C-alpha positions as a Markdown table, in Angstrom:
| # | Residue | x | y | z |
|---|---|---|---|---|
| 1 | Met | 0.0 | -0.1 | 0.1 |
| 2 | Val | 1.1 | 3.5 | -1.0 |
| 3 | Val | 0.5 | 6.3 | 1.7 |
| 4 | Val | 0.8 | 9.9 | 1.0 |
| 5 | His | 1.4 | 12.1 | 3.8 |
| 6 | Ser | -0.2 | 15.1 | 2.6 |
| 7 | Gln | 0.0 | 17.1 | 5.7 |
| 8 | Leu | 3.8 | 17.4 | 4.7 |
| 9 | Pro | 4.3 | 20.6 | 2.2 |
| 10 | Pro | 5.4 | 19.8 | -1.3 |
| 11 | Leu | 9.1 | 20.2 | -1.9 |
| 12 | Thr | 11.0 | 21.4 | -5.4 |
| 13 | Pro | 13.7 | 18.8 | -6.2 |
| 14 | Tyr | 16.8 | 19.8 | -8.3 |
| 15 | Leu | 17.9 | 17.7 | -11.1 |
| 16 | Pro | 21.3 | 17.6 | -12.8 |
| 17 | Leu | 21.9 | 18.9 | -16.3 |
| 18 | Tyr | 25.1 | 17.2 | -17.5 |
| 19 | Ala | 27.6 | 19.0 | -19.7 |
| 20 | Asp | 29.7 | 17.4 | -22.3 |
| 21 | Gly | 33.3 | 18.4 | -23.7 |
| 22 | Val | 34.6 | 19.9 | -20.4 |
| 23 | Gln | 38.3 | 18.9 | -20.4 |
| 24 | Asp | 39.1 | 19.8 | -16.8 |
| 25 | Gly | 36.3 | 19.4 | -14.4 |
| 26 | Ser | 38.3 | 20.2 | -11.4 |
| 27 | Arg | 39.4 | 23.5 | -12.7 |
| 28 | Ala | 35.9 | 24.2 | -13.7 |
| 29 | Leu | 34.4 | 23.6 | -10.5 |
| 30 | Leu | 37.0 | 25.7 | -8.8 |
| 31 | Asp | 36.5 | 28.7 | -11.3 |
| 32 | Gly | 32.8 | 28.6 | -10.7 |
| 33 | Ser | 31.9 | 27.7 | -14.6 |
| 34 | Ile | 30.0 | 24.2 | -13.5 |
| 35 | Ser | 28.3 | 23.5 | -10.3 |
| 36 | Ala | 29.5 | 20.0 | -9.4 |
| 37 | Val | 31.3 | 16.9 | -10.6 |
| 38 | Val | 29.9 | 13.2 | -10.3 |
| 39 | Gly | 32.4 | 10.2 | -9.7 |
| 40 | Gly | 35.7 | 10.1 | -11.1 |
| 41 | Ser | 39.0 | 9.4 | -9.5 |
| 42 | Leu | 40.1 | 13.3 | -8.9 |
| 43 | Pro | 39.0 | 14.6 | -5.7 |
| 44 | Leu | 40.2 | 18.2 | -4.6 |
| 45 | Leu | 42.1 | 17.7 | -1.7 |
| 46 | Lys | 44.0 | 20.2 | 0.7 |
| 47 | Val | 47.7 | 20.5 | 0.6 |
| 48 | Asp | 49.3 | 17.7 | 2.5 |
| 49 | Glu | 46.2 | 16.0 | 3.2 |
| 50 | Asp | 46.0 | 12.2 | 3.1 |
| 51 | Trp | 43.7 | 10.5 | 0.8 |
| 52 | Pro | 40.5 | 9.7 | 2.6 |
| 53 | Arg | 40.1 | 6.1 | 3.9 |
| 54 | Cys | 37.4 | 3.9 | 4.9 |
| 55 | Lys | 36.9 | 3.5 | 8.6 |
| 56 | Thr | 35.1 | 0.2 | 7.9 |
| 57 | Cys | 37.8 | -1.8 | 5.7 |
| 58 | Asp | 40.6 | 0.9 | 5.4 |
| 59 | Ser | 40.2 | 1.0 | 1.8 |
| 60 | His | 40.7 | 4.4 | -0.1 |
| 61 | Leu | 37.4 | 6.0 | -0.4 |
| 62 | Val | 36.3 | 7.4 | -4.0 |
| 63 | Pro | 34.7 | 10.6 | -4.7 |
| 64 | Tyr | 31.1 | 10.5 | -5.3 |
| 65 | Leu | 29.8 | 13.7 | -5.6 |
| 66 | Gln | 31.5 | 17.2 | -5.2 |
| 67 | Ile | 29.3 | 20.4 | -5.2 |
| 68 | Ser | 30.5 | 24.0 | -5.4 |
| 69 | Val | 28.2 | 26.0 | -2.9 |
| 70 | Ser | 30.0 | 29.2 | -4.1 |
| 71 | Cys | 28.8 | 28.7 | -7.4 |
| 72 | Pro | 25.6 | 30.5 | -8.6 |
| 73 | His | 24.8 | 27.7 | -10.9 |
| 74 | Thr | 24.0 | 25.6 | -7.5 |
| 75 | Pro | 20.6 | 26.2 | -6.3 |
| 76 | Lys | 20.5 | 28.9 | -3.9 |
| 77 | Glu | 18.0 | 26.7 | -1.8 |
| 78 | Phe | 20.7 | 23.8 | -1.4 |
| 79 | Arg | 23.1 | 26.8 | -0.5 |
| 80 | His | 21.0 | 27.8 | 2.6 |
| 81 | Tyr | 21.6 | 24.5 | 3.9 |
| 82 | Val | 25.2 | 24.1 | 2.9 |
| 83 | Arg | 26.7 | 27.6 | 3.1 |
| 84 | Pro | 30.0 | 29.0 | 1.8 |
| 85 | Leu | 32.9 | 28.7 | 4.5 |
| 86 | Gln | 34.3 | 31.9 | 3.1 |
| 87 | Pro | 33.2 | 34.8 | 0.8 |
| 88 | Glu | 36.3 | 34.7 | -1.4 |
| 89 | Gly | 37.5 | 31.3 | -3.0 |
| 90 | Thr | 35.6 | 28.2 | -3.5 |
| 91 | Thr | 33.7 | 25.9 | -0.9 |
| 92 | Leu | 33.0 | 22.2 | -1.7 |
| 93 | Phe | 30.5 | 20.0 | -0.6 |
| 94 | Gln | 32.1 | 16.7 | -0.8 |
| 95 | Ile | 30.7 | 12.8 | -0.4 |
| 96 | Phe | 33.1 | 10.2 | -0.6 |
| 97 | Val | 32.1 | 6.4 | -0.3 |
| 98 | Cys | 33.8 | 3.2 | -0.1 |
| 99 | Ala | 33.1 | 1.5 | -3.4 |
| 100 | Thr | 35.0 | -1.7 | -2.5 |
| 101 | Val | 32.7 | -4.8 | -3.6 |
| 102 | Thr | 31.6 | -7.1 | -0.8 |
| 103 | Asp | 29.0 | -9.7 | -0.5 |
| 104 | Asp | 26.8 | -6.8 | 0.3 |
| 105 | Gly | 27.1 | -5.1 | -2.9 |
| 106 | Thr | 29.5 | -2.4 | -1.7 |
| 107 | Cys | 31.4 | -1.6 | 1.6 |
| 108 | Phe | 29.3 | 1.6 | 1.7 |
| 109 | Glu | 25.8 | -0.3 | 1.0 |
| 110 | Gly | 26.8 | -2.9 | 3.7 |
| 111 | Trp | 27.4 | -0.1 | 6.2 |
| 112 | Val | 24.4 | 1.9 | 5.3 |
| 113 | Asn | 22.1 | -1.2 | 5.9 |
| 114 | Cys | 24.0 | -2.0 | 9.3 |
| 115 | Val | 25.6 | -4.8 | 8.0 |
| 116 | Thr | 28.8 | -4.0 | 9.1 |
| 117 | Glu | 30.3 | -1.6 | 11.9 |
| 118 | Gly | 32.4 | 1.6 | 11.1 |
| 119 | Glu | 31.9 | 4.2 | 8.7 |
| 120 | Ser | 32.3 | 3.8 | 4.9 |
| 121 | Trp | 31.8 | 7.5 | 3.8 |
| 122 | Leu | 33.1 | 10.9 | 4.2 |
| 123 | Val | 30.8 | 14.1 | 4.0 |
| 124 | Arg | 32.4 | 17.4 | 4.5 |
| 125 | Thr | 32.8 | 20.8 | 3.4 |
| 126 | Val | 36.3 | 22.1 | 2.3 |
| 127 | His | 37.4 | 25.6 | 1.2 |
| 128 | Phe | 40.1 | 26.5 | -1.3 |
| 129 | Ala | 41.6 | 30.0 | -1.6 |
| 130 | Val | 41.2 | 31.9 | -4.8 |
| 131 | Asp | 45.0 | 31.6 | -6.0 |
| 132 | Gly | 44.7 | 27.8 | -5.3 |
| 133 | His | 47.8 | 27.9 | -3.1 |
| 134 | Asp | 46.2 | 25.5 | -0.6 |
| 135 | Leu | 45.2 | 22.9 | -3.3 |
| 136 | Ala | 46.9 | 19.6 | -3.5 |
| 137 | Asp | 48.9 | 19.2 | -6.7 |
| 138 | Pro | 46.9 | 15.9 | -8.3 |
| 139 | Ala | 49.9 | 14.5 | -9.2 |
| 140 | Ser | 50.9 | 13.7 | -5.6 |
| 141 | His | 48.1 | 11.1 | -5.4 |
| 142 | Asp | 48.8 | 9.7 | -8.9 |
| 143 | Ser | 49.7 | 6.1 | -7.3 |
| 144 | Ile | 46.5 | 5.8 | -5.5 |
| 145 | Arg | 44.3 | 6.8 | -8.2 |
| 146 | Ser | 46.2 | 4.5 | -10.6 |
| 147 | Ala | 45.3 | 1.6 | -8.0 |
| 148 | Leu | 41.6 | 2.4 | -7.7 |
| 149 | Glu | 41.1 | 2.5 | -11.4 |
| 150 | Glu | 43.1 | -0.6 | -11.9 |
| 151 | Asp | 41.4 | -2.3 | -9.2 |
| 152 | Glu | 38.6 | -4.9 | -10.2 |
| 153 | Asp | 37.1 | -5.0 | -6.7 |
| 154 | Val | 36.5 | -1.2 | -6.6 |
| 155 | Leu | 33.6 | 0.4 | -8.6 |
| 156 | Val | 34.6 | 3.6 | -9.6 |
| 157 | Val | 31.7 | 5.6 | -11.1 |
| 158 | Pro | 32.7 | 7.5 | -14.4 |
| 159 | Glu | 33.3 | 11.0 | -14.1 |
| 160 | Arg | 30.3 | 13.5 | -15.2 |
| 161 | Val | 30.0 | 17.0 | -15.2 |
| 162 | Ile | 27.0 | 18.8 | -13.7 |
| 163 | Ser | 26.6 | 22.4 | -15.3 |
| 164 | Arg | 23.8 | 23.4 | -13.4 |
| 165 | Trp | 20.5 | 22.2 | -11.7 |
| 166 | Thr | 16.8 | 22.3 | -13.0 |
| 167 | Pro | 13.7 | 22.7 | -10.9 |
| 168 | Gly | 11.6 | 19.7 | -11.4 |
| 169 | Lys | 7.8 | 19.3 | -10.4 |
| 170 | Pro | 7.0 | 19.9 | -6.7 |
| 171 | Glu | 7.0 | 16.6 | -4.8 |
| 172 | Ala | 5.0 | 15.1 | -2.2 |
| 173 | Phe | 6.1 | 12.6 | 0.7 |
| 174 | Phe | 5.1 | 9.1 | -0.5 |
| 175 | Glu | 5.8 | 6.1 | 1.9 |
| 176 | Glu | 5.1 | 2.6 | 1.2 |
| 177 | Thr | 3.8 | 0.7 | 4.2 |
| 178 | Pro | 3.8 | -3.3 | 4.4 |
| 179 | Thr | 0.4 | -5.0 | 4.8 |
| 180 | Gly | 1.8 | -8.2 | 5.9 |
| 181 | Asp | 1.3 | -9.8 | 2.4 |
| 182 | Asp | 4.6 | -9.2 | 0.1 |
| 183 | Glu | 2.6 | -10.0 | -3.2 |
| 184 | Glu | -0.1 | -7.9 | -2.4 |
| 185 | Asp | 2.3 | -4.9 | -1.4 |
| 186 | Asp | 4.1 | -5.5 | -4.6 |
| 187 | Asp | 1.0 | -5.2 | -6.8 |
| 188 | Asp | -0.1 | -2.2 | -5.1 |
| 189 | Ala | 2.9 | -0.2 | -5.6 |
| 190 | Glu | 3.2 | -1.5 | -9.2 |
| 191 | Asp | -0.6 | -0.5 | -9.4 |
| 192 | Tyr | -0.1 | 2.9 | -8.5 |
| 193 | Gln | 3.0 | 3.5 | -10.9 |
| 194 | Asp | 0.9 | 2.6 | -13.8 |
| 195 | Glu | -2.3 | 4.7 | -15.1 |
| 196 | Asp | -5.6 | 3.2 | -14.5 |
| 197 | Glu | -8.7 | 4.5 | -16.4 |
| 198 | Asp | -10.8 | 4.0 | -13.5 |
| 199 | Glu | -8.7 | 5.7 | -11.0 |
| 200 | Asp | -10.0 | 9.0 | -9.4 |
| 201 | Asp | -8.7 | 12.7 | -9.6 |
| 202 | Ser | -6.9 | 12.4 | -6.4 |
| 203 | Ala | -4.9 | 9.3 | -7.1 |
| 204 | Arg | -3.9 | 10.8 | -10.7 |
| 205 | Glu | -2.9 | 14.0 | -9.1 |
| 206 | Gly | -0.9 | 12.2 | -6.4 |
| 207 | Arg | 1.1 | 10.0 | -9.1 |
| 208 | Gln | 2.0 | 13.5 | -10.7 |
| 209 | His | 3.9 | 14.4 | -7.4 |
| 210 | Leu | 6.0 | 11.1 | -7.0 |
| 211 | Pro | 9.5 | 11.6 | -6.1 |
| 212 | Val | 11.9 | 11.6 | -8.7 |
| 213 | Lys | 14.6 | 8.8 | -9.2 |
| 214 | Gly | 18.2 | 9.0 | -9.5 |
| 215 | Leu | 20.7 | 11.9 | -8.4 |
| 216 | Lys | 19.0 | 15.0 | -7.1 |
| 217 | Leu | 19.2 | 17.7 | -4.7 |
| 218 | Leu | 16.3 | 18.3 | -2.0 |
| 219 | Gly | 12.8 | 17.2 | -2.6 |
| 220 | Tyr | 11.9 | 14.0 | -1.0 |
| 221 | Pro | 13.5 | 10.4 | -1.5 |
| 222 | Val | 12.0 | 7.7 | -3.4 |
| 223 | Gln | 11.3 | 5.2 | -0.4 |
| 224 | Gly | 10.0 | 1.7 | -0.1 |
| 225 | Lys | 8.3 | -0.3 | 2.7 |
| 226 | Tyr | 11.6 | -0.5 | 4.8 |
| 227 | Tyr | 14.8 | 1.4 | 5.6 |
| 228 | Asn | 18.0 | 1.4 | 7.4 |
| 229 | Ser | 20.1 | 4.2 | 8.6 |
| 230 | Ser | 23.8 | 4.7 | 9.0 |
| 231 | Ser | 23.0 | 6.2 | 12.4 |
| 232 | Glu | 20.4 | 5.5 | 15.1 |
| 233 | Glu | 20.3 | 9.5 | 16.2 |
| 234 | Cys | 22.1 | 12.6 | 15.8 |
| 235 | Glu | 25.5 | 12.7 | 17.5 |
| 236 | Ala | 25.3 | 16.2 | 18.3 |
| 237 | Cys | 21.8 | 15.9 | 19.7 |
| 238 | Glu | 22.9 | 13.2 | 21.8 |
| 239 | Ala | 25.8 | 15.2 | 23.2 |
| 240 | Ser | 23.6 | 18.4 | 23.8 |
| 241 | Gly | 21.1 | 16.1 | 25.7 |
| 242 | Ala | 18.2 | 16.6 | 23.6 |
| 243 | Ser | 15.2 | 14.4 | 24.3 |
| 244 | Asn | 14.6 | 11.5 | 22.0 |
| 245 | Asp | 11.4 | 12.8 | 20.3 |
| 246 | Val | 13.7 | 15.8 | 18.9 |
| 247 | Thr | 16.7 | 13.6 | 18.2 |
| 248 | His | 15.2 | 11.1 | 15.8 |
| 249 | Asn | 12.8 | 13.3 | 13.7 |
| 250 | Lys | 14.6 | 16.5 | 12.9 |
| 251 | Trp | 16.2 | 15.7 | 9.4 |
| 252 | Cys | 16.0 | 17.1 | 5.9 |
| 253 | Met | 17.0 | 15.2 | 2.8 |
| 254 | Leu | 19.7 | 17.0 | 1.0 |
| 255 | Val | 20.9 | 14.5 | -1.5 |
| 256 | Gln | 19.3 | 11.7 | -3.1 |
| 257 | Leu | 22.7 | 9.6 | -4.2 |
| 258 | Gly | 20.8 | 7.0 | -6.2 |
| 259 | Thr | 17.9 | 4.7 | -6.7 |
| 260 | Gln | 18.2 | 1.1 | -7.1 |
| 261 | Glu | 16.4 | 1.1 | -10.6 |
| 262 | Glu | 19.1 | 3.5 | -12.2 |
| 263 | Asp | 22.1 | 2.3 | -14.0 |
| 264 | Asn | 24.6 | 2.5 | -11.3 |
| 265 | Pro | 26.6 | -0.2 | -9.9 |
| 266 | Leu | 26.7 | 1.3 | -6.4 |
| 267 | Tyr | 22.8 | 0.8 | -5.7 |
| 268 | Thr | 22.3 | -2.7 | -5.8 |
| 269 | Thr | 20.3 | -3.0 | -2.4 |
| 270 | Gly | 17.9 | 0.0 | -2.4 |
| 271 | Asn | 17.7 | 3.8 | -2.7 |
| 272 | Ile | 20.2 | 5.8 | -0.9 |
| 273 | Phe | 20.0 | 9.6 | 0.4 |
| 274 | Leu | 21.9 | 11.6 | 2.6 |
| 275 | Gln | 20.1 | 13.7 | 5.4 |
| 276 | Gln | 21.1 | 16.5 | 7.4 |
| 277 | Cys | 20.2 | 17.1 | 10.8 |
| 278 | Thr | 18.2 | 20.3 | 10.9 |
| 279 | Met | 19.7 | 21.1 | 14.4 |
| 280 | His | 23.1 | 20.6 | 13.6 |
| 281 | Pro | 23.9 | 21.2 | 10.0 |
| 282 | Asn | 27.2 | 19.4 | 10.2 |
| 283 | Val | 25.8 | 16.3 | 11.4 |
| 284 | Phe | 24.5 | 13.8 | 8.4 |
| 285 | Glu | 23.2 | 10.4 | 7.9 |
| 286 | Ala | 22.8 | 7.9 | 5.2 |
| 287 | Val | 19.8 | 6.2 | 4.7 |
| 288 | Cys | 18.9 | 3.2 | 2.5 |
| 289 | Ser | 15.3 | 2.4 | 1.8 |
| 290 | Gly | 13.7 | -0.7 | -0.5 |
| 291 | Asn | 11.4 | -3.4 | -0.7 |
| 292 | Trp | 13.7 | -6.1 | 0.1 |
């Protein structure tokens, strides 16, 4: 059964517009001519900074998404949640994941699904000066980059450049709830996705506001009947002594990293999205949802 939580306001998602022919995505990201880079094996790191490692398996992480929050091509609504660290230069919002292949898909997927302990990603904001004096020379990490690209047990997502983001149709919050009959649940979900000549206007209108699949900023996530989270509660909320009802319910989806249906090897078990604590903007959690 699909339930629409109509009491939640509709939200506008922002969808990527990819650009071809950009020769140097990293340079374009720093000079503000593009908004983001997806995948690849060339993260922008600080001088003398080590390449990030997975706290679950100790493998090197791969860059999954690098967004410039100093760039006017990045939606101002997103920059409201992740702000530039300084007015001059470039602030990046970076998401690294562990793409080492495991029995659970990837190390990142296993961690999000609470199969393994540790921390299989890195989410951060990092700032680079206008003159680039604090930017690491990419050649200093050539050996790591080559090893990742040649390792058959690491899924490096091909690099794509996002020139800007375009607003999609306003989305409503949808959630599938299990009835106890898996076959009936699956039929209900499929029926709701497909048009029915006999459906009423409210059902037809509701389907127009289903959350969009794939990579996007903001909006509502594509959800299934079940979900797992990388954290049980906000660490900052816990440290501040916040009550449990506040701790567990004050999250905002910033980025839908991927959905199971898209052609992306990192999402074999479900739909994965990144949420931000609305009380502590430097605290994030990864959530995986699906119908497993």
